[in-house]
Coordinates of N, CA and C and ligand atoms in Angstrom, one line a residue:
M1 N 20.0 -57.4 -107.9 CA 19.7 -55.9 -107.4 C 20.4 -55.7 -106.1
K2 N 21.0 -54.6 -105.9 CA 21.6 -54.2 -104.6 C 20.5 -53.7 -103.7
E3 N 20.6 -54.0 -102.4 CA 19.6 -53.4 -101.4 C 20.1 -52.0 -101.2
T4 N 19.3 -51.0 -101.3 CA 19.8 -49.6 -100.8 C 19.0 -49.2 -99.4
Q5 N 19.7 -48.5 -98.7 CA 19.0 -48.1 -97.5 C 18.3 -46.7 -97.8
P6 N 17.3 -46.5 -97.1 CA 16.6 -45.3 -97.4 C 17.5 -44.0 -96.9
V7 N 17.2 -42.9 -97.6 CA 17.9 -41.7 -97.2 C 17.0 -40.8 -96.4
M8 N 15.9 -41.0 -96.6 CA 14.8 -40.1 -95.8 C 13.6 -41.0 -95.4
V9 N 12.7 -40.3 -94.5 CA 11.6 -41.1 -94.0 C 10.6 -41.2 -95.2
E10 N 10.2 -42.4 -95.3 CA 9.1 -42.8 -96.3 C 8.4 -44.0 -95.7
D11 N 7.2 -44.4 -96.4 CA 6.6 -45.6 -95.9 C 7.5 -46.8 -95.9
D12 N 7.2 -47.7 -94.9 CA 7.9 -49.0 -94.8 C 9.3 -48.9 -94.5
V13 N 9.7 -47.7 -93.9 CA 11.0 -47.4 -93.4 C 11.0 -47.5 -91.9
I14 N 12.0 -48.2 -91.3 CA 12.0 -48.3 -89.9 C 12.7 -47.0 -89.3
V15 N 12.1 -46.3 -88.5 CA 12.5 -45.1 -88.2 C 12.9 -45.3 -86.6
T16 N 14.2 -44.8 -86.4 CA 14.7 -44.8 -84.9 C 14.6 -43.4 -84.6
L17 N 13.7 -43.1 -83.5 CA 13.5 -41.5 -83.2 C 13.6 -41.3 -81.7
S18 N 14.3 -40.2 -81.3 CA 14.3 -39.7 -80.1 C 13.2 -38.5 -80.0
Y19 N 12.4 -38.4 -79.0 CA 11.4 -37.3 -79.0 C 11.1 -36.8 -77.7
T20 N 10.6 -35.7 -77.6 CA 10.1 -35.0 -76.3 C 8.8 -34.3 -76.8
V21 N 7.8 -34.6 -75.9 CA 6.5 -33.8 -76.1 C 6.3 -32.9 -75.0
T22 N 6.0 -31.7 -75.2 CA 5.7 -30.8 -74.2 C 4.3 -30.0 -74.4
V23 N 3.8 -29.8 -73.3 CA 2.5 -29.0 -73.4 C 2.5 -27.7 -72.4
D24 N 2.5 -26.6 -73.1 CA 2.7 -25.4 -72.5 C 4.1 -25.2 -71.7
G25 N 5.0 -25.8 -72.4 CA 6.5 -25.7 -72.0 C 6.9 -26.9 -71.0
E26 N 5.9 -27.7 -70.6 CA 6.2 -28.7 -69.6 C 6.2 -30.0 -70.4
T27 N 7.3 -30.9 -70.0 CA 7.5 -32.1 -70.7 C 6.5 -33.1 -70.1
V28 N 5.7 -33.8 -71.0 CA 4.7 -34.7 -70.7 C 5.1 -36.2 -71.2
D29 N 6.0 -36.1 -72.1 CA 6.4 -37.6 -72.6 C 7.7 -37.4 -73.2
S30 N 8.4 -38.5 -73.2 CA 9.7 -38.5 -74.0 C 10.1 -39.9 -74.1
S31 N 11.0 -40.0 -75.3 CA 11.7 -41.3 -75.3 C 12.7 -41.4 -74.2
D32 N 13.1 -42.5 -73.6 CA 14.1 -42.4 -72.5 C 15.4 -42.1 -73.0
E33 N 16.4 -41.5 -72.1 CA 17.6 -41.1 -72.4 C 18.3 -42.3 -73.1
G34 N 18.9 -42.0 -74.2 CA 19.8 -43.0 -75.0 C 18.9 -44.2 -75.5
E35 N 17.6 -44.1 -75.4 CA 16.6 -45.3 -75.8 C 15.7 -44.9 -76.8
P36 N 16.0 -44.6 -77.9 CA 15.0 -44.0 -79.0 C 13.9 -45.1 -79.1
I37 N 12.9 -44.6 -79.7 CA 11.8 -45.6 -80.1 C 12.0 -46.1 -81.6
E38 N 11.6 -47.2 -82.0 CA 11.6 -47.7 -83.4 C 10.2 -48.0 -83.7
F39 N 9.8 -47.7 -85.0 CA 8.5 -48.1 -85.5 C 8.6 -48.2 -87.0
I40 N 7.7 -48.7 -87.7 CA 7.6 -48.8 -89.2 C 6.7 -47.6 -89.7
Q41 N 7.2 -46.7 -90.4 CA 6.6 -45.5 -90.9 C 5.4 -45.9 -91.8
G42 N 4.3 -45.3 -91.7 CA 3.3 -45.5 -92.6 C 2.2 -46.5 -92.2
K43 N 2.5 -47.1 -90.9 CA 1.6 -48.1 -90.4 C 0.6 -47.7 -89.3
G44 N 0.6 -46.4 -89.0 CA -0.3 -45.9 -88.0 C 0.2 -46.5 -86.6
M45 N 1.6 -46.8 -86.4 CA 2.1 -47.3 -85.1 C 2.3 -46.1 -84.1
V46 N 2.4 -44.9 -84.6 CA 2.4 -43.7 -83.9 C 1.4 -42.8 -84.2
I47 N 1.1 -41.6 -83.5 CA -0.1 -41.0 -83.9 C 0.1 -40.3 -85.3
R48 N -0.9 -40.0 -85.9 CA -0.9 -39.5 -87.2 C 0.0 -38.2 -87.4
G49 N -0.3 -37.3 -86.5 CA 0.5 -36.0 -86.6 C 1.9 -36.1 -86.5
L50 N 2.4 -37.1 -85.9 CA 3.9 -37.5 -85.8 C 4.2 -37.9 -87.0
E51 N 3.6 -39.0 -87.4 CA 4.0 -39.7 -88.8 C 4.1 -38.7 -89.9
S52 N 3.0 -37.8 -90.1 CA 3.0 -37.1 -91.2 C 4.1 -35.9 -91.2
A53 N 4.7 -35.6 -90.0 CA 5.7 -34.6 -89.8 C 7.1 -35.1 -90.2
L54 N 7.2 -36.4 -90.3 CA 8.4 -37.0 -90.4 C 8.7 -37.3 -92.0
Y55 N 7.8 -37.5 -92.8 CA 8.2 -37.7 -94.0 C 9.3 -36.8 -94.7
G56 N 10.2 -37.4 -95.3 CA 11.3 -36.5 -95.9 C 12.5 -36.2 -95.1
L57 N 12.3 -36.4 -93.8 CA 13.4 -36.2 -92.9 C 14.5 -37.3 -93.1
G58 N 15.8 -36.8 -93.0 CA 16.9 -37.8 -93.2 C 17.4 -38.0 -91.7
A59 N 18.3 -39.0 -91.7 CA 19.0 -39.3 -90.3 C 19.8 -38.2 -89.9
G60 N 19.7 -37.9 -88.5 CA 20.4 -36.8 -87.9 C 19.6 -35.5 -88.0
E61 N 18.5 -35.5 -88.7 CA 17.8 -34.3 -88.8 C 16.8 -34.1 -87.6
R62 N 16.6 -32.8 -87.1 CA 15.6 -32.5 -86.1 C 14.6 -31.7 -86.5
R63 N 13.4 -31.8 -85.9 CA 12.3 -31.0 -86.2 C 11.4 -30.7 -85.0
K64 N 10.8 -29.6 -85.0 CA 9.8 -29.0 -84.0 C 8.6 -29.0 -84.7
F65 N 7.5 -29.3 -84.2 CA 6.1 -29.2 -84.7 C 5.0 -29.4 -83.6
T66 N 3.9 -28.9 -84.0 CA 2.8 -29.1 -83.0 C 1.7 -30.0 -83.7
V67 N 1.2 -30.9 -82.8 CA 0.2 -32.0 -83.3 C -1.1 -31.5 -82.6
S68 N -2.1 -31.2 -83.4 CA -3.4 -30.9 -82.8 C -4.1 -32.2 -82.5
P69 N -5.2 -32.1 -81.5 CA -5.9 -33.2 -81.1 C -6.4 -34.1 -82.2
A70 N -6.8 -33.5 -83.2 CA -7.4 -34.3 -84.4 C -6.3 -35.3 -85.0
E71 N -5.1 -34.8 -85.0 CA -4.1 -35.6 -85.5 C -3.4 -36.4 -84.3
G72 N -3.8 -36.2 -83.1 CA -3.0 -36.8 -82.0 C -3.9 -37.9 -81.5
Y73 N -4.5 -37.4 -80.1 CA -5.2 -38.5 -79.3 C -6.7 -38.2 -79.4
G74 N -7.2 -37.2 -80.3 CA -8.6 -37.1 -80.5 C -9.0 -35.9 -79.4
E75 N -10.3 -35.5 -79.7 CA -10.8 -34.4 -78.9 C -11.3 -35.1 -77.4
Q76 N -11.5 -34.3 -76.7 CA -12.2 -35.0 -75.3 C -13.6 -35.2 -75.6
D77 N -14.1 -36.3 -75.1 CA -15.3 -36.7 -75.3 C -16.2 -36.6 -74.0
P78 N -17.1 -35.6 -73.9 CA -17.8 -35.4 -72.6 C -18.5 -36.5 -72.2
D79 N -18.9 -37.5 -73.1 CA -19.7 -38.7 -72.6 C -18.8 -39.9 -72.0
A80 N -17.4 -39.5 -72.2 CA -16.5 -40.6 -71.6 C -16.2 -40.3 -70.0
I81 N -17.1 -39.7 -69.4 CA -16.9 -39.4 -68.1 C -18.0 -40.1 -67.3
A82 N -17.8 -40.8 -66.3 CA -18.7 -41.6 -65.5 C -18.6 -41.5 -64.1
E83 N -19.8 -41.4 -63.3 CA -19.6 -41.5 -61.9 C -19.9 -42.9 -61.4
V84 N -19.0 -43.3 -60.6 CA -19.1 -44.6 -60.0 C -19.2 -44.7 -58.4
P85 N -20.1 -45.5 -57.9 CA -20.2 -45.5 -56.3 C -18.9 -45.9 -55.8
R86 N -18.5 -45.2 -54.6 CA -17.2 -45.4 -54.0 C -17.1 -46.7 -53.5
S87 N -18.1 -47.5 -53.2 CA -18.2 -48.8 -52.7 C -17.7 -49.8 -53.7
E88 N -17.7 -49.6 -55.1 CA -17.1 -50.4 -56.0 C -15.7 -50.5 -56.2
F89 N -15.0 -49.7 -55.3 CA -13.6 -49.7 -55.5 C -13.0 -50.5 -54.2
P90 N -11.9 -51.3 -54.6 CA -11.3 -52.0 -53.4 C -10.6 -50.9 -52.5
D91 N -10.4 -51.3 -51.1 CA -9.9 -50.4 -50.2 C -8.5 -49.8 -50.6
E92 N -7.6 -50.8 -51.1 CA -6.3 -50.3 -51.4 C -6.1 -49.3 -52.5
I93 N -7.2 -49.0 -53.2 CA -7.0 -47.9 -54.2 C -7.1 -46.7 -53.7
P94 N -6.0 -45.7 -53.8 CA -6.2 -44.4 -53.3 C -7.2 -43.6 -54.2
L95 N -8.3 -43.1 -53.5 CA -9.3 -42.3 -54.3 C -9.1 -41.0 -54.1
E96 N -8.2 -40.5 -55.1 CA -7.9 -39.0 -55.2 C -7.8 -38.6 -56.5
P97 N -8.1 -37.3 -56.8 CA -8.1 -36.6 -58.1 C -6.6 -37.0 -58.7
G98 N -6.6 -37.3 -60.1 CA -5.3 -37.6 -60.7 C -4.8 -39.0 -60.6
V99 N -5.4 -39.9 -59.9 CA -4.9 -41.2 -59.9 C -5.4 -42.0 -61.1
E100 N -4.3 -42.7 -61.8 CA -4.7 -43.4 -63.0 C -5.1 -44.8 -62.6
L101 N -6.1 -45.3 -63.2 CA -6.5 -46.6 -63.0 C -6.6 -47.6 -64.1
L102 N -6.3 -48.8 -63.9 CA -6.5 -49.8 -65.0 C -7.5 -50.7 -64.7
L103 N -8.6 -50.6 -65.4 CA -9.9 -51.4 -65.1 C -10.1 -52.5 -66.2
K104 N -11.1 -53.3 -65.9 CA -11.4 -54.4 -66.9 C -12.9 -53.9 -67.2
D105 N -13.2 -54.2 -68.5 CA -14.7 -54.0 -69.0 C -15.3 -55.3 -68.9
E106 N -16.5 -55.3 -69.4 CA -17.3 -56.7 -69.3 C -16.6 -57.6 -70.0
D107 N -15.9 -57.5 -71.1 CA -15.2 -58.5 -71.9 C -13.9 -58.8 -71.3
G108 N -13.5 -58.3 -70.3 CA -12.2 -58.5 -69.6 C -11.0 -57.7 -70.2
D109 N -11.3 -56.9 -71.2 CA -10.3 -56.0 -71.9 C -9.9 -54.9 -70.8
E110 N -8.6 -54.5 -70.8 CA -8.3 -53.5 -70.0 C -8.6 -52.1 -70.5
I111 N -9.1 -51.2 -69.7 CA -9.4 -50.0 -70.1 C -8.8 -48.9 -69.2
E112 N -8.1 -47.8 -69.6 CA -7.5 -46.8 -68.6 C -8.4 -45.7 -68.3
A113 N -8.4 -45.3 -67.2 CA -9.2 -44.1 -66.8 C -8.4 -43.4 -65.6
H114 N -8.7 -42.0 -65.4 CA -8.2 -41.4 -64.4 C -9.3 -40.7 -63.6
I115 N -9.0 -40.6 -62.2 CA -9.9 -40.0 -61.4 C -10.0 -38.4 -61.4
I116 N -11.1 -37.8 -61.7 CA -11.1 -36.3 -61.7 C -11.7 -35.8 -60.6
A117 N -12.6 -36.5 -59.9 CA -13.3 -35.9 -58.7 C -13.6 -37.1 -57.8
V118 N -13.8 -36.8 -56.5 CA -14.1 -37.6 -55.4 C -15.2 -37.0 -54.5
S119 N -16.3 -37.6 -54.3 CA -17.2 -37.0 -53.3 C -17.2 -38.1 -52.0
E120 N -18.3 -37.9 -51.2 CA -18.4 -38.7 -50.1 C -18.9 -40.2 -50.5
D121 N -19.5 -40.3 -51.5 CA -20.1 -41.6 -51.9 C -19.8 -41.9 -53.4
S122 N -19.2 -41.0 -54.1 CA -19.0 -41.3 -55.7 C -17.7 -40.9 -56.0
V123 N -17.1 -41.6 -57.1 CA -15.9 -41.2 -57.7 C -16.1 -40.8 -59.2
T124 N -15.7 -39.7 -59.7 CA -15.9 -39.5 -61.1 C -14.6 -39.9 -61.9
L125 N -14.9 -40.6 -62.9 CA -13.7 -41.2 -63.8 C -13.9 -40.6 -65.2
D126 N -12.6 -40.4 -65.7 CA -12.6 -39.9 -67.1 C -11.9 -40.9 -67.9
F127 N -12.6 -41.4 -68.9 CA -12.0 -42.5 -69.7 C -11.3 -41.8 -71.0
N128 N -11.4 -40.6 -71.2 CA -10.6 -39.9 -72.2 C -9.1 -40.2 -72.1
H129 N -8.5 -40.3 -73.3 CA -6.9 -40.4 -73.1 C -6.3 -39.2 -72.5
P130 N -5.3 -39.4 -71.7 CA -4.8 -38.2 -70.9 C -4.5 -37.0 -71.8
M131 N -4.1 -37.3 -72.9 CA -3.7 -36.2 -73.9 C -4.7 -35.9 -75.0
A132 N -5.8 -36.2 -74.7 CA -7.1 -36.0 -75.6 C -7.4 -34.5 -75.5
G133 N -7.5 -33.8 -76.5 CA -8.0 -32.4 -76.5 C -6.9 -31.3 -76.3
I134 N -5.7 -31.9 -76.4 CA -4.5 -31.0 -76.1 C -3.6 -30.8 -77.3
D135 N -3.1 -29.7 -77.5 CA -2.1 -29.5 -78.6 C -0.7 -30.1 -78.0
L136 N -0.1 -30.8 -78.8 CA 1.3 -31.5 -78.2 C 2.4 -30.9 -79.1
D137 N 3.3 -30.4 -78.5 CA 4.5 -29.7 -79.1 C 5.6 -30.8 -79.1
F138 N 6.0 -31.4 -80.2 CA 7.0 -32.2 -80.5 C 8.3 -31.7 -80.9
N139 N 9.5 -32.2 -80.3 CA 10.8 -32.0 -80.7 C 11.4 -33.3 -80.8
V140 N 11.7 -33.6 -82.1 CA 12.2 -34.9 -82.6 C 13.6 -35.0 -83.2
E141 N 14.3 -36.0 -83.1 CA 15.5 -36.2 -83.9 C 15.5 -37.6 -84.4
V142 N 15.6 -37.6 -85.8 CA 15.6 -39.0 -86.6 C 17.2 -39.6 -86.2
I143 N 17.2 -40.6 -85.5 CA 18.5 -41.2 -85.3 C 19.0 -42.1 -86.4
A144 N 18.1 -42.9 -87.0 CA 18.6 -43.8 -88.0 C 17.4 -44.3 -88.8
L145 N 17.7 -44.7 -89.9 CA 16.6 -45.2 -90.9 C 17.2 -46.4 -91.6
R146 N 16.3 -47.4 -91.8 CA 16.6 -48.6 -92.4 C 15.3 -49.1 -93.1
R147 N 15.5 -49.9 -94.2 CA 14.3 -50.6 -94.8 C 13.9 -51.6 -94.1
A148 N 12.4 -51.7 -93.7 CA 12.0 -52.8 -93.0 C 12.1 -54.2 -93.8
T149 N 12.2 -55.2 -93.4 CA 12.5 -56.5 -94.1 C 11.0 -57.0 -94.3
P150 N 10.9 -57.9 -95.4 CA 9.5 -58.4 -95.7 C 8.9 -59.0 -94.6
E151 N 9.7 -59.7 -93.7 CA 9.1 -60.4 -92.5 C 8.6 -59.4 -91.6
E152 N 9.3 -58.2 -91.2 CA 8.8 -57.1 -90.4 C 7.5 -56.6 -90.9
L153 N 7.5 -56.4 -92.3 CA 6.2 -55.8 -92.8 C 5.0 -56.8 -92.7
D154 N 5.3 -58.0 -92.8 CA 4.4 -59.1 -92.6 C 3.9 -59.1 -91.2
H155 N 4.7 -59.0 -90.2 CA 4.4 -59.1 -88.8 C 3.8 -57.6 -88.4
G156 N 4.1 -56.6 -89.0 CA 3.6 -55.4 -88.6 C 4.4 -54.8 -87.4
H157 N 5.5 -55.4 -87.1 CA 6.3 -54.8 -85.9 C 8.0 -54.8 -86.2
V158 N 8.6 -54.1 -85.5 CA 10.1 -54.2 -85.8 C 10.7 -55.2 -85.0
H159 N 11.7 -56.0 -85.8 CA 12.2 -57.0 -85.1 C 13.8 -56.6 -84.4
Ligands
ZN1 ZN1 7.6 -60.6 -85.8

């Protein structure tokens, strides 16, 4: 049997994609110039709203669509905000709103947070994903498609 390459995005196809994400017209994320991303479709390697908008697109096709928080990075969780004493931060960390931090939890796993407020003796941290609760406007172009190899499907990543 002859191997045929996919003509459109479907499950288990490796998608090469260039993309730009804008929020209120401002670019918040994009693939690097000339360096599209690659992922296996249908494996949840990218957010659900992006994956579901790509089904059926062929190589060279472009599409614009909006991904809601439910299909993106989730809603803002008001419980994911914590006040921490200023004294718990090393001196070299700039304590200003907007600063992104990489912290370690009790198990030593890395967790991301950003500072939303600073007072004389405490720092307010937001552990929500920076893009939670936001409608994301995508502008994508499918650069190439190919069938994932059995090994790639087994490993769950692109070789
Ligand atoms: Zn591998």
